[in-house]
Coordinates of C-alpha atoms and ligand atoms in Angstrom, one line a residue:
M1 CA -56.2 125.6 70.9
K2 CA -56.7 122.7 73.5
Y3 CA -53.8 120.8 75.2
T4 CA -53.6 117.0 75.7
S5 CA -51.0 114.8 77.7
T6 CA -48.2 112.9 76.0
R7 CA -49.4 109.7 78.2
D8 CA -53.0 110.1 77.8
K9 CA -54.7 111.3 74.8
C10 CA -58.1 111.4 76.7
V11 CA -56.7 114.5 78.5
N12 CA -58.3 118.0 77.0
V13 CA -57.4 121.4 78.8
S14 CA -57.0 125.2 78.2
A15 CA -53.7 126.5 77.8
A16 CA -54.3 128.3 81.2
K17 CA -55.1 125.1 82.9
A18 CA -52.0 123.6 81.2
I19 CA -49.9 126.4 82.6
T20 CA -51.3 126.3 86.1
T21 CA -51.0 122.7 86.5
G22 CA -47.6 122.2 85.1
I23 CA -47.7 118.5 84.6
S24 CA -50.7 116.2 83.7
P25 CA -52.0 114.2 86.8
E26 CA -50.6 110.8 85.4
G27 CA -47.3 112.4 84.8
G28 CA -47.0 113.1 81.3
L29 CA -46.5 116.5 79.8
F30 CA -48.9 118.8 78.1
V31 CA -48.8 119.6 74.4
P32 CA -51.0 121.3 71.8
Q33 CA -53.4 119.2 70.3
S34 CA -52.3 120.4 67.0
L35 CA -49.4 123.3 66.0
P36 CA -50.7 126.1 64.3
K37 CA -49.2 126.8 60.9
L38 CA -47.5 130.2 59.4
N39 CA -47.2 130.8 55.8
M40 CA -44.0 132.6 54.3
E41 CA -45.8 135.8 54.0
E42 CA -46.4 135.7 57.8
I43 CA -43.1 134.5 58.7
S44 CA -41.5 137.5 56.7
S45 CA -44.0 140.0 58.2
F46 CA -41.8 139.5 61.3
S47 CA -39.1 141.6 60.0
G48 CA -39.4 145.2 61.0
M49 CA -41.4 144.4 64.2
T50 CA -40.3 144.6 67.5
Y51 CA -39.7 141.5 69.8
V52 CA -42.4 142.3 71.7
E53 CA -44.6 142.4 68.8
R54 CA -43.1 138.9 67.4
A55 CA -44.0 137.4 70.9
E56 CA -47.7 138.8 71.0
K57 CA -48.2 137.1 67.5
I58 CA -46.8 133.6 68.3
L59 CA -48.2 133.5 72.0
S60 CA -52.1 134.5 70.5
L61 CA -51.7 131.4 68.2
F62 CA -51.3 129.1 71.1
L63 CA -53.1 131.0 74.1
T64 CA -56.5 131.1 72.7
D65 CA -58.3 131.4 76.2
F66 CA -56.2 134.7 76.7
S67 CA -57.3 138.1 75.5
Q68 CA -55.4 140.0 73.1
D69 CA -54.8 142.7 75.9
E70 CA -53.6 140.1 78.5
I71 CA -51.2 138.7 75.6
A72 CA -49.8 142.1 74.8
H73 CA -49.5 142.8 78.8
C74 CA -47.5 139.8 79.4
A75 CA -45.2 140.4 76.3
R76 CA -44.6 144.0 77.0
S77 CA -43.8 143.3 80.7
A78 CA -41.1 140.8 79.9
Y79 CA -39.6 142.1 76.8
G80 CA -40.8 145.5 76.7
S81 CA -39.7 147.2 80.1
G82 CA -36.0 147.3 80.2
N83 CA -35.5 143.8 81.7
F84 CA -33.2 143.1 78.8
S85 CA -30.2 144.9 78.0
D86 CA -30.5 144.6 74.2
E87 CA -33.2 146.6 72.4
K88 CA -33.3 143.6 70.2
T89 CA -33.8 141.3 73.2
A90 CA -32.5 138.5 71.5
P91 CA -29.9 139.9 69.2
L92 CA -27.8 137.9 66.4
V93 CA -24.4 138.3 66.1
G94 CA -22.4 137.5 62.5
L95 CA -18.9 135.8 63.0
E96 CA -18.5 135.0 59.6
E97 CA -20.6 134.7 56.0
G98 CA -23.2 132.1 56.8
L99 CA -22.7 131.6 60.5
H100 CA -24.4 133.7 63.3
I101 CA -24.8 133.6 66.8
L102 CA -28.2 134.1 68.6
E103 CA -27.5 135.8 72.1
L104 CA -30.1 134.7 74.3
W105 CA -28.6 136.1 77.5
K106 CA -29.3 139.6 77.7
G107 CA -32.0 139.0 80.6
P108 CA -31.4 139.9 84.3
T109 CA -29.6 136.4 85.3
A110 CA -27.5 136.4 82.1
A111 CA -28.6 133.0 80.9
F112 CA -31.1 131.9 78.1
K113 CA -33.7 130.9 81.1
D114 CA -34.6 134.6 81.4
M115 CA -36.2 134.5 77.8
A116 CA -39.1 132.3 79.3
L117 CA -38.9 132.9 82.9
Q118 CA -39.2 136.6 82.5
I119 CA -42.6 135.9 81.0
L120 CA -43.8 132.9 82.9
P121 CA -44.8 134.7 85.9
H122 CA -47.2 136.8 83.9
L123 CA -48.6 134.0 81.9
L124 CA -49.1 132.1 85.2
K125 CA -50.7 134.8 87.4
I126 CA -53.4 135.3 84.4
S127 CA -53.9 131.5 84.0
S128 CA -54.5 131.0 87.7
Q129 CA -56.9 133.7 87.7
K130 CA -58.8 131.8 85.1
T131 CA -58.6 128.4 86.5
A132 CA -57.5 128.3 90.2
E133 CA -59.0 131.4 92.0
G134 CA -57.8 132.3 95.3
M135 CA -55.1 129.5 95.6
E136 CA -51.8 130.4 96.3
I137 CA -49.3 129.1 93.7
V138 CA -46.3 127.4 95.0
I139 CA -43.5 127.2 92.1
L140 CA -41.3 124.3 92.6
V141 CA -38.2 124.1 90.7
A142 CA -35.2 121.5 90.4
T143 CA -32.4 123.4 88.6
S144 CA -28.8 122.3 87.0
G145 CA -28.2 126.5 87.9
D146 CA -29.6 128.6 85.7
T147 CA -33.5 127.9 85.8
G148 CA -33.3 128.4 89.4
K149 CA -31.9 132.0 89.5
A150 CA -34.2 132.9 86.6
A151 CA -37.1 131.7 87.9
L152 CA -36.3 133.3 91.4
E153 CA -35.9 136.5 89.6
G154 CA -39.1 136.1 87.5
F155 CA -41.4 135.3 90.5
K156 CA -39.6 137.1 93.6
D157 CA -42.5 139.4 95.4
V158 CA -45.2 138.5 92.7
E159 CA -48.3 138.4 94.7
G160 CA -50.1 135.2 95.2
T161 CA -46.9 133.1 94.5
K162 CA -44.2 131.4 96.4
I163 CA -41.1 129.9 94.8
V164 CA -39.0 127.0 96.1
V165 CA -35.8 126.1 94.4
F166 CA -33.7 122.7 94.8
Y167 CA -30.2 122.6 93.1
P168 CA -27.3 119.7 93.4
D169 CA -24.8 121.2 96.1
Q170 CA -22.0 120.1 94.2
G171 CA -23.5 120.6 90.6
V172 CA -23.7 124.3 89.9
S173 CA -20.8 127.0 89.2
P174 CA -19.6 129.2 91.9
M175 CA -21.4 132.3 90.4
Q176 CA -24.8 130.2 89.9
K177 CA -24.7 129.1 93.5
L178 CA -23.7 132.7 94.6
Q179 CA -26.7 134.0 92.4
M180 CA -29.3 132.0 94.4
A181 CA -27.9 132.2 97.8
T182 CA -28.0 136.0 97.7
Q183 CA -31.8 136.2 96.1
E184 CA -33.9 138.6 97.6
G185 CA -37.5 138.5 97.9
G186 CA -40.0 137.8 100.7
N187 CA -41.5 134.8 98.9
V188 CA -38.4 132.7 97.9
E189 CA -36.5 129.6 99.5
V190 CA -33.5 128.0 98.1
C191 CA -32.1 124.6 99.2
A192 CA -29.3 122.8 97.9
I193 CA -29.2 118.9 97.9
E194 CA -26.9 116.3 98.1
G195 CA -27.4 114.3 94.7
N196 CA -27.0 115.7 91.1
F197 CA -29.4 117.3 88.8
D198 CA -31.3 114.2 87.8
D199 CA -32.0 113.4 91.7
A200 CA -33.5 117.0 92.0
Q201 CA -35.4 116.7 88.9
S202 CA -36.7 113.1 90.0
G203 CA -37.7 114.6 93.3
V204 CA -39.4 117.5 92.1
K205 CA -41.6 115.2 89.6
R206 CA -42.3 112.9 92.7
I207 CA -43.4 115.7 94.7
F208 CA -45.7 116.9 92.1
T209 CA -47.5 113.8 91.5
D210 CA -47.9 112.9 95.2
S211 CA -51.5 113.2 96.1
S212 CA -51.3 113.4 99.9
I213 CA -48.6 116.4 99.6
K214 CA -51.1 118.0 97.0
E215 CA -54.0 117.8 99.8
S216 CA -51.9 119.1 102.3
L217 CA -51.1 122.1 100.4
R218 CA -54.8 122.5 99.4
R219 CA -56.0 122.3 102.9
Q220 CA -53.8 125.7 103.5
G221 CA -55.2 127.1 100.2
M222 CA -51.8 126.3 98.1
M223 CA -51.5 124.7 94.7
F224 CA -48.1 123.6 93.2
S225 CA -47.0 124.7 89.7
S226 CA -43.7 124.2 87.8
A227 CA -41.4 126.6 86.2
N228 CA -39.1 123.8 84.8
S229 CA -39.1 123.5 81.2
I230 CA -41.9 120.7 81.5
N231 CA -44.4 123.6 81.9
W232 CA -45.8 124.8 78.6
G233 CA -45.6 128.1 79.7
R234 CA -41.8 127.9 79.4
L235 CA -41.4 126.1 76.2
L236 CA -43.9 128.7 74.2
P237 CA -42.1 131.9 74.7
Q238 CA -39.0 129.7 73.4
I239 CA -40.4 129.3 70.1
V240 CA -40.5 133.1 69.4
Y241 CA -36.7 133.5 69.0
Y242 CA -36.3 131.2 66.5
F243 CA -38.9 133.0 64.3
S244 CA -37.1 136.2 65.5
A245 CA -33.7 135.2 64.5
Y246 CA -35.1 134.3 60.9
A247 CA -36.7 137.8 60.9
D248 CA -33.3 139.4 61.7
L249 CA -31.7 137.1 59.1
L250 CA -34.0 138.5 56.5
E251 CA -34.0 142.1 57.5
T252 CA -30.0 142.2 56.9
A253 CA -30.5 140.2 53.6
A254 CA -28.3 137.4 55.2
I255 CA -30.8 135.0 53.5
K256 CA -33.6 135.2 50.9
T257 CA -37.3 134.6 51.8
G258 CA -37.9 131.0 52.2
Q259 CA -34.1 129.9 52.3
K260 CA -33.4 127.0 55.0
V261 CA -31.3 127.8 57.8
N262 CA -29.6 125.2 60.6
F263 CA -30.0 125.8 64.1
V264 CA -27.3 124.4 66.7
V265 CA -28.7 124.2 70.2
P266 CA -26.6 123.3 73.4
T267 CA -28.9 120.9 74.9
G268 CA -29.7 119.4 78.3
N269 CA -33.4 119.0 79.2
F270 CA -34.1 119.3 75.5
G271 CA -36.3 122.3 76.0
N272 CA -34.6 124.9 73.9
I273 CA -34.0 122.6 70.8
L274 CA -37.8 121.1 71.0
A275 CA -39.0 124.7 70.9
A276 CA -36.8 124.9 67.4
Y277 CA -38.6 121.8 66.3
Y278 CA -41.8 123.3 67.1
A279 CA -40.9 126.4 65.0
M280 CA -40.0 124.1 62.2
Q281 CA -43.5 122.5 62.2
M282 CA -44.9 125.7 62.2
G283 CA -43.6 126.3 59.0
L284 CA -40.1 128.2 59.6
P285 CA -37.6 127.1 57.0
V286 CA -35.2 124.9 58.8
N287 CA -32.5 122.4 57.2
R288 CA -31.4 120.7 60.0
L289 CA -31.3 120.9 63.9
V290 CA -28.0 120.2 65.5
C291 CA -28.3 118.6 69.1
A292 CA -24.9 119.6 71.1
S293 CA -24.1 117.8 74.2
N294 CA -21.2 117.9 76.8
A295 CA -19.5 114.6 78.1
N296 CA -22.8 113.7 79.3
N297 CA -23.9 112.7 75.6
V298 CA -26.9 110.5 76.3
L299 CA -28.9 112.7 73.4
T300 CA -26.0 112.1 70.9
D301 CA -26.2 108.4 71.3
F302 CA -29.9 108.4 71.1
I303 CA -30.2 110.3 67.9
N304 CA -27.4 108.6 66.1
T305 CA -29.0 104.9 67.3
G306 CA -32.3 105.2 68.6
V307 CA -31.4 103.6 71.7
Y308 CA -31.7 105.9 75.0
D309 CA -29.6 104.5 77.8
R310 CA -29.1 106.6 80.8
R311 CA -27.2 103.8 82.6
R312 CA -23.8 105.3 82.3
E313 CA -21.3 107.7 84.3
F314 CA -22.4 110.9 85.1
Y315 CA -19.9 113.7 84.6
A316 CA -19.7 117.2 86.4
T317 CA -18.3 119.5 83.6
S318 CA -17.6 123.1 82.9
S319 CA -21.2 123.4 81.3
P320 CA -22.9 122.5 84.2
S321 CA -26.5 123.3 83.0
M322 CA -26.2 120.6 80.5
D323 CA -25.3 118.0 82.9
I324 CA -28.3 115.8 82.4
L325 CA -29.1 112.3 81.8
I326 CA -32.8 112.2 81.7
S327 CA -33.9 115.0 79.2
S328 CA -37.8 115.5 80.1
N329 CA -38.6 117.3 77.0
L330 CA -37.5 114.5 74.7
E331 CA -40.9 113.0 75.7
R332 CA -42.7 115.6 73.7
L333 CA -40.6 115.0 70.7
L334 CA -41.1 111.2 70.9
Y335 CA -45.2 111.9 71.2
D336 CA -45.0 113.9 68.0
L337 CA -42.7 112.0 66.3
S338 CA -44.7 108.5 67.0
G339 CA -47.8 110.3 65.5
C340 CA -49.6 111.3 69.0
D341 CA -49.3 107.8 70.1
D342 CA -49.8 108.2 73.8
Q343 CA -49.4 104.5 74.6
T344 CA -45.9 104.2 73.0
V345 CA -44.8 107.4 74.7
K346 CA -45.9 105.9 78.2
A347 CA -44.5 102.5 77.6
L348 CA -41.0 104.2 76.8
M349 CA -41.1 106.5 79.7
N350 CA -42.2 103.4 82.0
K351 CA -39.1 101.6 80.7
L352 CA -36.7 104.4 81.3
A353 CA -38.3 104.9 85.0
Q354 CA -37.7 100.9 85.5
D355 CA -34.9 99.9 83.3
G356 CA -32.9 103.1 82.7
I357 CA -32.9 102.4 78.9
Y358 CA -35.3 102.1 76.0
E359 CA -35.2 101.8 72.2
V360 CA -37.4 103.3 69.6
E361 CA -38.6 101.4 66.6
A362 CA -36.9 101.8 63.1
E363 CA -39.6 104.2 61.4
L364 CA -39.6 106.8 64.8
L365 CA -35.8 106.7 64.2
T366 CA -36.0 107.4 60.7
R367 CA -38.1 110.6 61.1
L368 CA -35.8 111.7 64.2
Q369 CA -32.7 111.8 62.0
A370 CA -34.7 113.5 59.1
D371 CA -34.7 116.6 61.1
F372 CA -31.8 116.2 63.9
S373 CA -28.2 115.8 63.9
A374 CA -26.1 115.2 67.1
G375 CA -22.6 115.6 68.4
F376 CA -20.8 116.1 71.9
C377 CA -17.8 117.8 72.9
D378 CA -15.8 117.2 76.1
D379 CA -14.4 119.8 78.7
E380 CA -11.1 119.8 77.1
K381 CA -12.3 120.4 73.6
T382 CA -14.8 123.2 75.2
K383 CA -11.7 125.0 76.6
K384 CA -10.0 124.9 73.1
T385 CA -13.1 126.3 71.3
I386 CA -13.1 129.1 73.5
A387 CA -10.0 130.2 72.9
K388 CA -9.8 129.5 69.3
T389 CA -13.2 131.3 68.8
F390 CA -11.8 134.4 70.6
K391 CA -8.7 134.4 68.5
K392 CA -10.4 134.1 65.1
Y393 CA -13.5 136.3 65.6
G394 CA -12.7 138.3 68.7
Y395 CA -16.1 136.7 70.0
L396 CA -15.9 135.3 73.8
S397 CA -18.3 132.5 74.2
D398 CA -19.4 130.9 77.5
T399 CA -18.8 127.1 77.9
H400 CA -22.2 126.0 77.1
T401 CA -22.4 127.9 73.7
A402 CA -18.4 126.6 73.1
V403 CA -20.0 123.1 73.1
G404 CA -22.4 124.2 70.3
L405 CA -19.6 125.8 68.3
A406 CA -17.3 122.8 68.7
V407 CA -20.3 120.3 67.4
Y408 CA -21.1 122.6 64.6
E409 CA -17.6 122.7 63.5
D410 CA -17.4 118.8 63.4
Y411 CA -20.7 118.6 62.0
K412 CA -19.6 120.8 59.2
A413 CA -16.7 119.0 58.3
R414 CA -18.3 115.8 58.6
T415 CA -21.2 116.2 56.2
G416 CA -19.9 119.1 54.1
D417 CA -23.3 121.1 55.0
D418 CA -23.1 124.9 54.2
T419 CA -26.6 126.1 54.9
V420 CA -26.5 129.4 56.7
T421 CA -26.2 128.6 60.6
V422 CA -27.5 129.8 63.9
I423 CA -26.1 128.8 67.0
A424 CA -27.9 129.6 70.1
S425 CA -25.9 131.2 72.7
T426 CA -27.2 130.3 75.9
A427 CA -25.2 132.3 78.7
S428 CA -22.8 135.3 79.2
P429 CA -19.2 134.0 79.3
F430 CA -19.1 136.1 82.5
K431 CA -21.6 133.5 84.1
F432 CA -18.7 130.9 83.9
G433 CA -15.9 133.3 84.3
A434 CA -13.4 130.8 85.9
S435 CA -13.9 128.1 83.1
V436 CA -13.5 130.8 80.2
L437 CA -10.5 132.6 82.0
E438 CA -8.8 129.2 82.1
A439 CA -9.6 128.6 78.6
L440 CA -7.9 131.6 77.6
Q441 CA -5.1 131.2 80.0
P442 CA -4.3 127.6 80.4
G443 CA -3.4 126.6 83.7
E444 CA -4.7 129.5 85.3
R445 CA -7.8 130.1 87.4
G446 CA -7.2 133.4 88.5
E447 CA -6.3 135.2 91.4
G448 CA -8.9 135.4 94.4
D449 CA -12.6 135.1 94.4
E450 CA -15.2 134.9 91.6
F451 CA -15.4 138.7 91.4
A452 CA -11.6 139.1 91.1
R453 CA -11.9 136.5 88.2
L454 CA -14.6 138.7 86.5
E455 CA -12.3 141.5 86.7
S456 CA -9.5 139.5 85.3
L457 CA -11.6 138.4 82.4
Q458 CA -12.9 141.8 81.6
A459 CA -9.1 143.0 81.7
L460 CA -8.0 140.3 79.4
T461 CA -10.8 140.6 76.8
G462 CA -12.0 144.1 77.1
Q463 CA -15.8 142.6 77.4
I464 CA -17.9 144.0 80.1
C465 CA -19.4 142.0 82.4
P466 CA -23.1 142.1 82.7
P467 CA -23.9 144.4 85.7
P468 CA -26.3 142.1 87.8
L469 CA -23.5 139.5 88.1
M470 CA -21.1 142.2 89.4
Q471 CA -23.4 143.5 91.6
I472 CA -23.9 140.2 93.5
K473 CA -20.6 141.0 95.0
G474 CA -21.2 141.9 98.8
K475 CA -24.7 141.1 98.9
P476 CA -25.5 138.8 102.0
I477 CA -25.9 135.0 102.1
R478 CA -29.5 134.1 102.5
F479 CA -29.8 130.4 101.9
E480 CA -27.1 127.6 103.0
G481 CA -29.4 124.6 103.7
V482 CA -28.6 121.2 102.1
C483 CA -30.7 118.3 102.5
P484 CA -30.7 114.5 101.2
A485 CA -32.8 114.1 98.0
H486 CA -34.8 111.6 99.6
Q487 CA -35.8 114.6 102.1
M488 CA -36.8 117.0 99.7
S489 CA -40.7 116.6 100.3
Q490 CA -40.5 117.0 104.1
R491 CA -37.8 119.9 103.6
L492 CA -40.3 121.6 101.3
L493 CA -43.1 121.2 103.8
D494 CA -41.1 122.5 106.6
L495 CA -40.1 125.7 104.4
L496 CA -43.9 126.3 103.3
G497 CA -45.2 125.9 106.9
V498 CA -47.3 122.8 106.0
N499 CA -47.7 120.1 108.4
D500 CA -48.0 116.9 107.0
Ligands
PLP1 C1 -30.6 125.4 80.6 C2 -29.3 125.5 79.5 C3 -29.0 124.8 78.6 C4 -29.9 123.7 78.1 O1 -31.0 123.8 77.9 P1 -32.1 122.9 77.7 O2 -33.6 123.8 77.3 O3 -32.4 122.2 79.0 O4 -31.6 122.0 76.7 C5 -28.0 125.0 78.0 N1 -27.2 126.3 78.1 C6 -27.6 127.3 79.7 C7 -26.3 128.0 79.9 C8 -28.5 126.6 80.2 O5 -28.8 127.4 81.4

């Protein structure tokens, strides 16, 4: 299996190369040249397998330059070593007949980013041995909150790597900030920026494609890679849990072999839902993919009209990991839907960078709407949904998952579609404790600090806070720096001790 670029079809690299470089030199994203297909027999055979075995099977279809032993080592280290608190890794919880929640936050940082970032360091280490011998890998991350912490946890003290994380100073939850500011490890750096997530992401993308910075690093024996979902090594592990969820539904006879299901995905950078789309293209029986956004509803409008217009007000919401107006991974979907038309993708992305807006052709829009539906939900409705869901089902959801629940409810009312549905739950409610508490007790944000709120939430709901979150209490703050977005590259060179 070889990989090409969404902006230049002449690119032809191995999986190891795609994973170590992160982004293609001309700014495009790596995509597989074709998607492997699974038949129904192979898909049903995932029932009765462990998550590690399911991951091995899917990964081996895409990482053809890895040995079986290497793939098994990566899958086992990530999902089979007690790093996830649930033995199923990504368990399904039934709310009612035909409605299931896929909990993707049983990993060490309590958000779904762990599903990919617990395995990425292993994939990257093997990839760099194959392609970049001797170079130290510098992982550069822009985060809306959850990726940063999950990447820091995944890469801390991994030999041959350094990791630098930039996050929007005002754009993350108190718990997310604390998680990053107290990060342990000898090879980690964290820096807040003045600006929003899009500024952080654009800054990182600029650094990646700046050849003079790259050259400065090379002279010091270092090279960049990315742990953002622009890296293929982030997306690939996410395909696994859609097959896994389907296999679990088969195991419990919630569906029959071949029966189609819907997936509802709370969406920001479009990585998670793109993995669901790839699973569908590989043969997983999917009826519809429902893209759920918060008040930053650029994707809702795009899917409904074909016009992508980022020139709109940016809202800091109670679901900060979805506060994004430039959804990077949409580029990969456009590439697929346009029939691998790299020139079209390149033109659209240039237009987005220059004008902040583009419109796709009618034919592409028709294809998009054949698989995707979309909706959005503001903070007020998010709160109501958290309260309602807890009252109705005794199920406590975080703000991001609540956006998915609300958008699904609207979708079902609008369409009457009663297909069995799986909603991706992307974070523990305790990760966004203040907002969740306020939803359950309107008007109150709880007494005292973040940890007092977590205690209140536990007492109120009888649910247990994931231990890694509680354990942050009392840890020393290691990182307090803030820099303007336009100084990110200089700050990075300073942190790495590289003199430009
Ligand atoms: C990152 C994140 C999302 C958005 O996922 P994308 O892959 O960027 O669409 C949703 N919810 C939570 C909690 C997240 O951390």
